[in-house]
GROMACS .gro file of C-alpha atoms in nm:
model
  476
    1MET     CA    1  11.099  16.955   3.463
    2LEU     CA    2  11.259  17.025   3.798
    3PRO     CA    3  11.175  17.357   3.964
    4PRO     CA    4  11.470  17.551   4.115
    5SER     CA    5  11.364  17.462   4.469
    6THR     CA    6  11.379  17.092   4.384
    7ALA     CA    7  11.713  17.135   4.211
    8THR     CA    8  11.858  17.310   4.515
    9THR     CA    9  11.727  17.038   4.744
   10LEU     CA   10  11.877  16.764   4.527
   11ILE     CA   11  12.217  16.930   4.514
   12ALA     CA   12  12.216  16.971   4.892
   13LEU     CA   13  12.120  16.605   4.930
   14LEU     CA   14  12.396  16.492   4.698
   15VAL     CA   15  12.660  16.706   4.867
   16ALA     CA   16  12.564  16.557   5.203
   17THR     CA   17  12.576  16.206   5.058
   18ALA     CA   18  12.911  16.275   4.890
   19ALA     CA   19  13.075  16.329   5.226
   20SER     CA   20  13.084  15.952   5.270
   21ALA     CA   21  13.193  15.873   4.915
   22SER     CA   22  13.522  15.694   4.868
   23ALA     CA   23  13.836  15.853   4.731
   24ALA     CA   24  13.933  15.851   4.366
   25PRO     CA   25  14.068  15.525   4.225
   26ASN     CA   26  14.436  15.452   4.193
   27GLY     CA   27  14.578  15.624   3.890
   28TRP     CA   28  14.365  15.937   3.934
   29GLY     CA   29  14.668  16.160   3.913
   30TRP     CA   30  14.524  16.509   3.932
   31GLY     CA   31  14.364  16.683   4.248
   32GLY     CA   32  13.544  17.739   1.139
   33HIS     CA   33  13.437  17.993   0.999
   34THR     CA   34  13.740  18.124   0.801
   35SER     CA   35  13.623  18.471   0.716
   36ALA     CA   36  13.792  18.772   0.867
   37THR     CA   37  13.670  18.934   1.187
   38THR     CA   38  13.348  19.133   1.162
   39THR     CA   39  13.412  19.439   0.949
   40ALA     CA   40  13.074  19.612   0.963
   41LYS     CA   41  13.084  19.976   1.068
   42ALA     CA   42  13.045  20.018   1.442
   43THR     CA   43  12.972  20.306   1.672
   44THR     CA   44  13.269  20.362   1.902
   45ALA     CA   45  13.210  20.193   2.240
   46LYS     CA   46  13.195  20.441   2.525
   47THR     CA   47  13.235  20.427   2.898
   48THR     CA   48  12.918  20.631   2.931
   49SER     CA   49  12.578  20.533   2.801
   50THR     CA   50  12.456  20.722   2.497
   51SER     CA   51  12.102  20.590   2.521
   52ALA     CA   52  11.813  20.824   2.593
   53HIS     CA   53  11.744  20.679   2.937
   54ALA     CA   54  12.083  20.729   3.102
   55THR     CA   55  12.395  20.938   3.079
   56SER     CA   56  12.585  20.830   3.388
   57THR     CA   57  12.923  20.661   3.375
   58TYR     CA   58  12.908  20.282   3.402
   59SER     CA   59  13.124  20.088   3.644
   60ALA     CA   60  13.214  19.722   3.624
   61ARG     CA   61  13.063  19.492   3.883
   62PRO     CA   62  13.294  19.307   4.122
   63VAL     CA   63  13.425  18.989   3.967
   64PRO     CA   64  13.259  18.682   4.122
   65SER     CA   65  13.494  18.432   4.279
   66VAL     CA   66  13.470  18.096   4.101
   67THR     CA   67  13.664  17.797   4.230
   68PRO     CA   68  13.642  17.433   4.118
   69HIS     CA   69  13.499  17.246   4.416
   70PRO     CA   70  13.537  16.987   4.548
   71ARG     CA   71  13.733  16.840   4.256
   72ASN     CA   72  13.983  17.014   4.032
   73PRO     CA   73  14.172  16.858   3.741
   74GLY     CA   74  14.481  17.039   3.863
   75HIS     CA   75  14.509  17.328   3.620
   76CYS     CA   76  14.172  17.503   3.632
   77HIS     CA   77  14.172  17.830   3.818
   78GLN     CA   78  14.032  18.177   3.788
   79THR     CA   79  14.292  18.437   3.698
   80PRO     CA   80  14.321  18.674   3.997
   81PRO     CA   81  14.192  19.021   3.898
   82SER     CA   82  14.509  19.173   4.040
   83GLN     CA   83  14.724  18.979   3.795
   84HIS     CA   84  14.575  19.143   3.488
   85PRO     CA   85  14.371  19.444   3.605
   86ARG     CA   86  14.068  19.554   3.405
   87THR     CA   87  14.143  19.923   3.372
   88LYS     CA   88  13.897  20.000   3.092
   89VAL     CA   89  13.517  19.989   3.094
   90CYS     CA   90  13.318  19.974   2.771
   91HIS     CA   91  12.939  19.992   2.783
   92VAL     CA   92  12.737  19.888   2.481
   93ALA     CA   93  12.416  20.085   2.423
   94ALA     CA   94  12.156  19.867   2.254
   95LEU     CA   95  12.018  20.006   1.928
   96GLY     CA   96  11.669  19.867   1.986
   97ASP     CA   97  11.396  19.789   1.732
   98LEU     CA   98  11.565  19.457   1.645
   99GLN     CA   99  11.861  19.637   1.490
  100ASP     CA  100  12.194  19.455   1.478
  101ASP     CA  101  12.404  19.509   1.790
  102ALA     CA  102  12.684  19.273   1.680
  103PRO     CA  103  12.911  19.548   1.536
  104ASN     CA  104  12.891  19.754   1.854
  105ILE     CA  105  12.957  19.454   2.078
  106TYR     CA  106  13.259  19.371   1.862
  107ALA     CA  107  13.386  19.730   1.880
  108ALA     CA  108  13.351  19.737   2.257
  109ALA     CA  109  13.542  19.409   2.294
  110GLN     CA  110  13.824  19.546   2.080
  111LYS     CA  111  13.838  19.873   2.271
  112CYS     CA  112  13.854  19.690   2.604
  113ASN     CA  113  14.094  19.426   2.477
  114GLY     CA  114  14.412  19.395   2.680
  115GLY     CA  115  14.253  19.465   3.017
  116GLY     CA  116  13.893  19.577   3.026
  117THR     CA  117  13.530  19.502   3.101
  118VAL     CA  118  13.249  19.509   2.846
  119ILE     CA  119  12.913  19.589   3.005
  120LEU     CA  120  12.609  19.437   2.834
  121ASN     CA  121  12.317  19.532   3.055
  122GLU     CA  122  12.042  19.595   2.801
  123ASP     CA  123  11.847  19.391   2.544
  124TYR     CA  124  12.068  19.317   2.244
  125TYR     CA  125  12.001  19.158   1.909
  126VAL     CA  126  12.266  18.978   1.701
  127ARG     CA  127  12.184  18.965   1.330
  128THR     CA  128  12.534  18.911   1.183
  129PRO     CA  129  12.830  18.687   1.278
  130LEU     CA  130  13.008  18.805   1.592
  131ASP     CA  131  13.375  18.700   1.616
  132LEU     CA  132  13.520  18.757   1.963
  133ARG     CA  133  13.828  18.541   1.923
  134GLY     CA  134  14.180  18.663   1.989
  135LEU     CA  135  14.088  18.862   2.300
  136SER     CA  136  14.307  18.888   2.610
  137HIS     CA  137  14.222  18.984   2.967
  138VAL     CA  138  13.864  19.082   2.892
  139ASP     CA  139  13.548  19.032   3.099
  140LEU     CA  140  13.205  19.029   2.937
  141GLN     CA  141  12.950  19.124   3.202
  142ILE     CA  142  12.610  19.021   3.067
  143THR     CA  143  12.327  19.134   3.291
  144GLY     CA  144  12.092  19.199   3.002
  145ASN     CA  145  11.959  18.974   2.727
  146ILE     CA  146  12.143  18.876   2.408
  147SER     CA  147  11.909  18.729   2.146
  148PHE     CA  148  12.007  18.587   1.808
  149TRP     CA  149  11.820  18.645   1.484
  150ASP     CA  150  11.629  18.335   1.384
  151ASN     CA  151  11.635  18.380   1.006
  152VAL     CA  152  11.728  18.022   0.912
  153THR     CA  153  11.796  18.101   0.546
  154TYR     CA  154  12.035  18.388   0.619
  155TRP     CA  155  12.246  18.195   0.867
  156GLN     CA  156  12.306  17.893   0.641
  157SER     CA  157  12.592  18.074   0.467
  158GLU     CA  158  12.701  18.304   0.747
  159MET     CA  159  12.773  18.090   1.053
  160PHE     CA  160  13.113  17.993   1.187
  161PHE     CA  161  13.189  17.632   1.102
  162TRP     CA  162  13.380  17.342   1.260
  163THR     CA  163  13.430  17.020   1.064
  164TYR     CA  164  13.350  16.798   1.362
  165GLN     CA  165  12.984  16.694   1.329
  166ASN     CA  166  12.930  17.007   1.115
  167ALA     CA  167  12.915  17.227   1.424
  168THR     CA  168  12.811  17.588   1.356
  169SER     CA  169  12.749  17.903   1.558
  170GLN     CA  170  12.645  18.266   1.522
  171TRP     CA  171  12.918  18.391   1.755
  172VAL     CA  172  13.240  18.259   1.903
  173VAL     CA  173  13.462  18.363   2.195
  174GLY     CA  174  13.832  18.286   2.233
  175GLY     CA  175  14.172  18.413   2.342
  176GLU     CA  176  14.344  18.424   2.682
  177ASP     CA  177  14.188  18.507   3.017
  178VAL     CA  178  13.845  18.587   2.876
  179ASN     CA  179  13.550  18.558   3.113
  180ILE     CA  180  13.172  18.581   3.079
  181TYR     CA  181  12.979  18.672   3.392
  182GLY     CA  182  12.601  18.673   3.407
  183TYR     CA  183  12.551  18.728   3.783
  184GLY     CA  184  12.249  18.498   3.775
  185VAL     CA  185  12.043  18.735   3.557
  186GLY     CA  186  12.218  18.745   3.219
  187ILE     CA  187  12.037  18.565   2.937
  188LEU     CA  188  12.153  18.413   2.607
  189ASP     CA  189  11.846  18.342   2.393
  190GLY     CA  190  11.896  18.132   2.081
  191ARG     CA  191  11.533  18.175   1.966
  192GLY     CA  192  11.544  17.809   1.879
  193GLN     CA  193  11.186  17.744   1.770
  194ALA     CA  194  11.257  17.839   1.409
  195TRP     CA  195  11.544  17.591   1.407
  196TYR     CA  196  11.338  17.309   1.562
  197ASP     CA  197  11.071  17.354   1.296
  198ALA     CA  198  11.322  17.386   1.010
  199TYR     CA  199  11.513  17.074   1.119
  200ALA     CA  200  11.191  16.872   1.113
  201ALA     CA  201  11.157  16.962   0.744
  202ASN     CA  202  11.525  16.923   0.651
  203ALA     CA  203  11.763  16.730   0.876
  204LEU     CA  204  12.066  16.862   0.687
  205ILE     CA  205  12.025  17.230   0.771
  206LYS     CA  206  12.298  17.395   0.974
  207ARG     CA  207  12.183  17.481   1.327
  208PRO     CA  208  12.360  17.720   1.565
  209ILE     CA  209  12.524  17.632   1.895
  210LEU     CA  210  12.435  17.894   2.154
  211LEU     CA  211  12.789  17.954   2.288
  212VAL     CA  212  13.120  17.836   2.142
  213LEU     CA  213  13.451  17.877   2.322
  214SER     CA  214  13.724  17.819   2.064
  215ALA     CA  215  14.098  17.837   2.131
  216LEU     CA  216  14.038  17.986   2.474
  217ASN     CA  217  14.317  17.948   2.728
  218GLY     CA  218  14.185  18.043   3.069
  219GLY     CA  219  13.829  18.155   3.120
  220VAL     CA  220  13.522  18.143   3.342
  221VAL     CA  221  13.159  18.131   3.231
  222SER     CA  222  12.925  18.182   3.525
  223GLY     CA  223  12.578  18.295   3.624
  224LEU     CA  224  12.421  18.269   3.278
  225ASN     CA  225  12.071  18.161   3.183
  226MET     CA  226  12.082  17.982   2.848
  227ARG     CA  227  11.755  17.951   2.659
  228PHE     CA  228  11.628  17.787   2.339
  229SER     CA  229  11.949  17.693   2.159
  230GLY     CA  230  11.909  17.581   1.800
  231GLN     CA  231  12.140  17.287   1.868
  232TRP     CA  232  12.402  17.225   2.142
  233TYR     CA  233  12.409  17.486   2.415
  234ASN     CA  234  12.787  17.491   2.473
  235PHE     CA  235  13.080  17.375   2.262
  236VAL     CA  236  13.428  17.394   2.417
  237ALA     CA  237  13.676  17.335   2.134
  238ASN     CA  238  14.057  17.348   2.130
  239SER     CA  239  14.054  17.517   2.470
  240SER     CA  240  14.209  17.473   2.814
  241ASN     CA  241  14.165  17.588   3.173
  242VAL     CA  242  13.793  17.665   3.142
  243ILE     CA  243  13.540  17.673   3.428
  244TYR     CA  244  13.160  17.679   3.394
  245ASP     CA  245  12.968  17.753   3.713
  246ASP     CA  246  12.607  17.837   3.803
  247ILE     CA  247  12.451  17.788   3.460
  248THR     CA  248  12.084  17.720   3.392
  249ILE     CA  249  11.978  17.561   3.064
  250GLU     CA  250  11.617  17.551   2.952
  251GLY     CA  251  11.431  17.544   2.624
  252ALA     CA  252  11.169  17.306   2.490
  253SER     CA  253  10.982  17.329   2.162
  254THR     CA  254  10.636  17.484   2.163
  255SER     CA  255  10.532  17.298   1.847
  256SER     CA  256  10.506  16.931   1.757
  257HIS     CA  257  10.868  16.945   1.635
  258VAL     CA  258  11.095  16.834   1.916
  259ALA     CA  259  11.411  17.030   1.998
  260LYS     CA  260  11.683  16.790   1.879
  261ASN     CA  261  12.052  16.760   1.967
  262THR     CA  262  12.032  17.015   2.246
  263ASP     CA  263  12.337  16.892   2.439
  264GLY     CA  264  12.419  17.096   2.747
  265TRP     CA  265  12.796  17.083   2.692
  266ASP     CA  266  13.025  16.920   2.439
  267THR     CA  267  13.399  16.924   2.500
  268TYR     CA  268  13.628  16.861   2.203
  269ARG     CA  269  14.006  16.867   2.176
  270SER     CA  270  14.014  17.043   2.512
  271ASP     CA  271  14.202  16.995   2.838
  272SER     CA  272  14.137  17.097   3.198
  273VAL     CA  273  13.768  17.184   3.195
  274VAL     CA  274  13.533  17.204   3.494
  275ILE     CA  275  13.152  17.215   3.464
  276GLN     CA  276  12.977  17.253   3.798
  277ASN     CA  277  12.680  17.368   4.006
  278SER     CA  278  12.428  17.394   3.723
  279VAL     CA  279  12.072  17.295   3.634
  280ILE     CA  280  11.993  17.154   3.291
  281ASN     CA  281  11.657  17.075   3.133
  282ASN     CA  282  11.724  16.957   2.779
  283GLY     CA  283  11.664  16.678   2.530
  284ASP     CA  284  12.006  16.530   2.457
  285ASP     CA  285  12.333  16.470   2.642
  286CYS     CA  286  12.357  16.671   2.961
  287VAL     CA  287  12.734  16.668   2.906
  288SER     CA  288  12.928  16.489   2.633
  289PHE     CA  289  13.302  16.430   2.625
  290LYS     CA  290  13.380  16.433   2.254
  291PRO     CA  291  13.714  16.320   2.102
  292ASN     CA  292  14.034  16.432   2.272
  293SER     CA  293  13.874  16.555   2.592
  294THR     CA  294  14.121  16.519   2.878
  295ASN     CA  295  14.129  16.617   3.246
  296VAL     CA  296  13.763  16.712   3.279
  297VAL     CA  297  13.557  16.737   3.599
  298VAL     CA  298  13.177  16.753   3.600
  299GLN     CA  299  13.022  16.801   3.944
  300GLY     CA  300  12.710  16.921   4.119
  301LEU     CA  301  12.473  16.902   3.820
  302VAL     CA  302  12.099  16.850   3.816
  303CYS     CA  303  12.002  16.709   3.475
  304ASN     CA  304  11.648  16.640   3.358
  305GLY     CA  305  11.513  16.488   3.036
  306SER     CA  306  11.855  16.427   2.884
  307HIS     CA  307  12.055  16.141   2.734
  308GLY     CA  308  12.284  16.130   3.035
  309ILE     CA  309  12.646  16.227   3.091
  310SER     CA  310  12.830  16.061   2.807
  311VAL     CA  311  13.175  15.966   2.694
  312GLY     CA  312  13.150  16.000   2.318
  313SER     CA  313  13.041  15.931   2.075
  314LEU     CA  314  13.386  15.808   1.975
  315GLY     CA  315  13.521  15.625   1.671
  316GLN     CA  316  13.294  15.814   1.433
  317TYR     CA  317  13.558  15.910   1.179
  318LYS     CA  318  13.754  15.642   1.000
  319LEU     CA  319  14.135  15.658   1.035
  320GLU     CA  320  14.110  15.902   1.326
  321TYR     CA  321  14.230  15.815   1.677
  322ASP     CA  322  14.005  15.948   1.953
  323VAL     CA  323  14.119  15.990   2.312
  324VAL     CA  324  13.916  16.054   2.626
  325GLU     CA  325  14.124  16.043   2.945
  326ASN     CA  326  14.100  16.145   3.309
  327ILE     CA  327  13.732  16.222   3.346
  328TYR     CA  328  13.565  16.259   3.685
  329VAL     CA  329  13.186  16.291   3.709
  330TYR     CA  330  13.075  16.354   4.066
  331ASN     CA  331  12.765  16.439   4.267
  332ILE     CA  332  12.499  16.421   3.995
  333SER     CA  333  12.119  16.407   3.990
  334MET     CA  334  11.981  16.260   3.666
  335SER     CA  335  11.606  16.237   3.605
  336ASN     CA  336  11.379  16.122   3.321
  337ALA     CA  337  11.675  16.043   3.098
  338SER     CA  338  11.749  15.777   2.841
  339ASP     CA  339  12.071  15.706   3.030
  340GLY     CA  340  12.239  15.802   3.354
  341ALA     CA  341  12.606  15.736   3.280
  342ARG     CA  342  12.695  15.640   2.924
  343ILE     CA  343  12.994  15.543   2.709
  344LYS     CA  344  12.908  15.527   2.339
  345VAL     CA  345  13.142  15.405   2.067
  346TRP     CA  346  13.073  15.354   1.697
  347PRO     CA  347  13.131  15.003   1.553
  348GLY     CA  348  13.405  14.912   1.309
  349LEU     CA  349  13.194  14.982   1.000
  350GLN     CA  350  13.011  15.285   0.869
  351SER     CA  351  12.664  15.320   1.022
  352ALA     CA  352  12.386  15.577   1.006
  353LEU     CA  353  12.227  15.688   1.330
  354SER     CA  354  12.019  15.949   1.148
  355THR     CA  355  12.012  16.143   0.823
  356ASP     CA  356  12.260  16.397   0.956
  357LEU     CA  357  12.476  16.168   1.172
  358GLN     CA  358  12.675  15.877   1.033
  359GLY     CA  359  13.007  15.724   1.124
  360GLY     CA  360  13.212  15.429   1.240
  361GLY     CA  361  13.548  15.268   1.179
  362GLY     CA  362  13.760  15.499   1.392
  363SER     CA  363  13.992  15.390   1.672
  364GLY     CA  364  14.126  15.528   1.998
  365HIS     CA  365  14.103  15.472   2.371
  366VAL     CA  366  13.906  15.564   2.681
  367LEU     CA  367  14.115  15.563   2.999
  368ASN     CA  368  14.058  15.655   3.363
  369VAL     CA  369  13.693  15.757   3.374
  370THR     CA  370  13.496  15.771   3.699
  371TYR     CA  371  13.127  15.828   3.767
  372ASP     CA  372  13.085  15.871   4.143
  373THR     CA  373  12.782  15.957   4.360
  374PHE     CA  374  12.502  15.948   4.106
  375TYR     CA  375  12.131  15.976   4.184
  376ASN     CA  376  11.890  15.836   3.923
  377TYR     CA  377  11.518  15.894   3.887
  378ASN     CA  378  11.316  15.719   3.616
  379ASN     CA  379  11.610  15.668   3.378
  380ASP     CA  380  11.579  15.404   3.103
  381TYR     CA  381  11.932  15.276   3.159
  382ILE     CA  382  12.119  15.356   3.478
  383ILE     CA  383  12.447  15.280   3.301
  384GLU     CA  384  12.500  15.210   2.932
  385LEU     CA  385  12.830  15.104   2.777
  386THR     CA  386  12.799  15.026   2.408
  387GLN     CA  387  13.036  14.980   2.115
  388CYS     CA  388  12.750  14.944   1.871
  389TYR     CA  389  12.638  15.308   1.869
  390GLY     CA  390  12.445  15.407   1.559
  391GLN     CA  391  12.396  15.049   1.437
  392SER     CA  392  12.076  14.857   1.505
  393ASN     CA  393  12.205  14.538   1.342
  394LEU     CA  394  12.386  14.352   1.620
  395THR     CA  395  12.513  14.092   1.372
  396LEU     CA  396  12.703  14.361   1.182
  397CYS     CA  397  12.848  14.499   1.506
  398ASN     CA  398  12.976  14.152   1.592
  399GLU     CA  399  13.115  14.106   1.241
  400TYR     CA  400  13.286  14.447   1.244
  401PRO     CA  401  13.372  14.511   1.610
  402SER     CA  402  13.512  14.837   1.735
  403SER     CA  403  13.886  14.839   1.802
  404LEU     CA  404  13.865  15.134   2.041
  405THR     CA  405  13.983  15.026   2.386
  406ILE     CA  406  13.807  15.110   2.713
  407SER     CA  407  13.992  15.063   3.041
  408ASP     CA  408  14.006  15.181   3.402
  409VAL     CA  409  13.641  15.284   3.419
  410HIS     CA  410  13.463  15.309   3.754
  411PHE     CA  411  13.089  15.341   3.818
  412ARG     CA  412  13.026  15.371   4.189
  413ASN     CA  413  12.772  15.491   4.442
  414PHE     CA  414  12.467  15.483   4.214
  415TRP     CA  415  12.117  15.478   4.357
  416GLY     CA  416  11.758  15.564   4.262
  417THR     CA  417  11.515  15.414   4.010
  418ALA     CA  418  11.499  15.300   3.650
  419SER     CA  419  11.204  15.345   3.417
  420THR     CA  420  11.007  15.046   3.290
  421LYS     CA  421  11.115  15.092   2.927
  422TYR     CA  422  11.351  14.792   2.928
  423LYS     CA  423  11.200  14.606   3.223
  424PRO     CA  424  11.349  14.401   3.386
  425VAL     CA  425  11.682  14.533   3.248
  426VAL     CA  426  11.813  14.848   3.418
  427GLY     CA  427  12.158  14.872   3.262
  428THR     CA  428  12.386  14.736   2.994
  429LEU     CA  429  12.764  14.690   2.983
  430VAL     CA  430  12.849  14.547   2.640
  431CYS     CA  431  13.192  14.557   2.477
  432SER     CA  432  13.269  14.452   2.121
  433SER     CA  433  13.519  14.188   2.239
  434PRO     CA  434  13.692  14.089   2.564
  435THR     CA  435  14.024  14.219   2.428
  436VAL     CA  436  13.919  14.584   2.405
  437CYS     CA  437  13.764  14.630   2.750
  438SER     CA  438  13.949  14.587   3.076
  439ASP     CA  439  13.920  14.703   3.436
  440ILE     CA  440  13.554  14.802   3.415
  441TYR     CA  441  13.412  14.829   3.769
  442ALA     CA  442  13.062  14.883   3.906
  443THR     CA  443  13.045  14.909   4.286
  444ASN     CA  444  12.778  15.006   4.536
  445ILE     CA  445  12.501  15.013   4.274
  446THR     CA  446  12.163  15.023   4.448
  447ILE     CA  447  11.885  15.013   4.191
  448PRO     CA  448  11.569  14.816   4.273
  449ALA     CA  449  11.364  14.615   4.026
  450GLN     CA  450  11.097  14.806   3.838
  451THR     CA  451  10.737  14.753   3.940
  452GLY     CA  452  10.629  14.409   3.825
  453ALA     CA  453  10.985  14.274   3.786
  454THR     CA  454  11.129  14.019   4.027
  455ALA     CA  455  11.486  14.152   4.006
  456ALA     CA  456  11.682  14.432   3.842
  457GLU     CA  457  11.878  14.272   3.560
  458TRP     CA  458  12.189  14.386   3.376
  459ARG     CA  459  12.315  14.294   3.030
  460CYS     CA  460  12.690  14.219   3.057
  461THR     CA  461  12.892  14.104   2.752
  462ASN     CA  462  13.269  14.079   2.701
  463VAL     CA  463  13.341  14.233   3.042
  464ASN     CA  464  13.486  14.078   3.356
  465THR     CA  465  13.174  14.025   3.566
  466THR     CA  466  13.375  13.968   3.883
  467ASN     CA  467  13.436  14.345   3.886
  468LEU     CA  468  13.065  14.423   3.861
  469GLN     CA  469  12.847  14.439   4.170
  470VAL     CA  470  12.530  14.410   3.963
  471ASN     CA  471  12.299  14.125   3.864
  472CYS     CA  472  12.444  14.021   3.526
  473VAL     CA  473  12.198  13.784   3.358
  474ALA     CA  474  12.319  13.545   3.091
  475GLY     CA  475  12.147  13.548   2.755
  476LEU     CA  476  12.031  13.910   2.762
   0.00000   0.00000   0.00000
């Protein structure tokens, strides 16, 4: 685990190093649940607190300025407050004693819809589904703590649902120009331990994602502390023009049951997304670009204990065409991970990665992806490109190769160390056939051999090795 002081130092180091990084490659062309909205009775949201400890009128905090920097996919921006003024303020008084605050939060969001600020500065408890979709010009200012009820049995039939990988959540946010500001103190607590333990007993249970943005056009999420998600921490689905900034993610299991599938971010069917300036301690992908993620920038992240920053997995669903295009990953510190940079594609036949995750046989393409300025510490693979994801039988992968094409991919300015797990191999670039991969480049890769190895070796198959400035060893 990296303490904040170390994280800050690493980001400063990477920013200084990035000043000498080369420009983007040629072609980089840019600078569920179906039930009705919550119907439970709700106390009318008020602009003054009705709790016993305060009666003064609440005022909204100044809106923090959030700008994609240094890279921007071209469309991401924060809506100027003057363009759609927030003229209403709605404070939610917590009920306390573990009572359900979801109806009151919903009522406040509706009252402030169309130009208002919802103030959440106390300790809240969500016990029922909270649907905050369809909002417009609303800011949620979370300077308190929102915790989610961890009754696994209750939530199995009550969560919002997305067909893709059976994604579920206890609340969802969407609409136009909807922002969530935590000011560095706001907390979302998924109370994940119950889910980690339940998943160990039954891998098919539904587990909640901590925050889902669905059908959101224009929004900022900043200054939040995300803790103990039951599954992924963030799912950005069917959305556009979204910026995440200054997020901390933390939450390990306290029992023998490991916290599984705790991705930091998953983007899906979304365009123009920026994720930046954040610290992530988790146990799965730090960021994952799921199918139909386009024009995404990830920059200034410190990731620890993860599965890397990943394209995919892709090709999971037969007869579906997956697209990932125009991805820029920049100025990253990755430590104690299974992978640094990763592209993972299912083979051409159905395979089972685990009880709750099977797939293969889909098609699509990956185009114009860059990983640039990437520090590695003790990562098993510095770079992994595979089209045999989820299948341990290499013979079957060769017999049923993936048809998904991968082209115009650049790995550059990588340095640091690999773990000894695959010694002497430090990376693998393996395509299913030479016809599906083209223009794969690895330049300025500085990774020494692990202790006891004479040279750092790379597994390179069905790729043009003249474009790879790494030690490709035949027969690996």
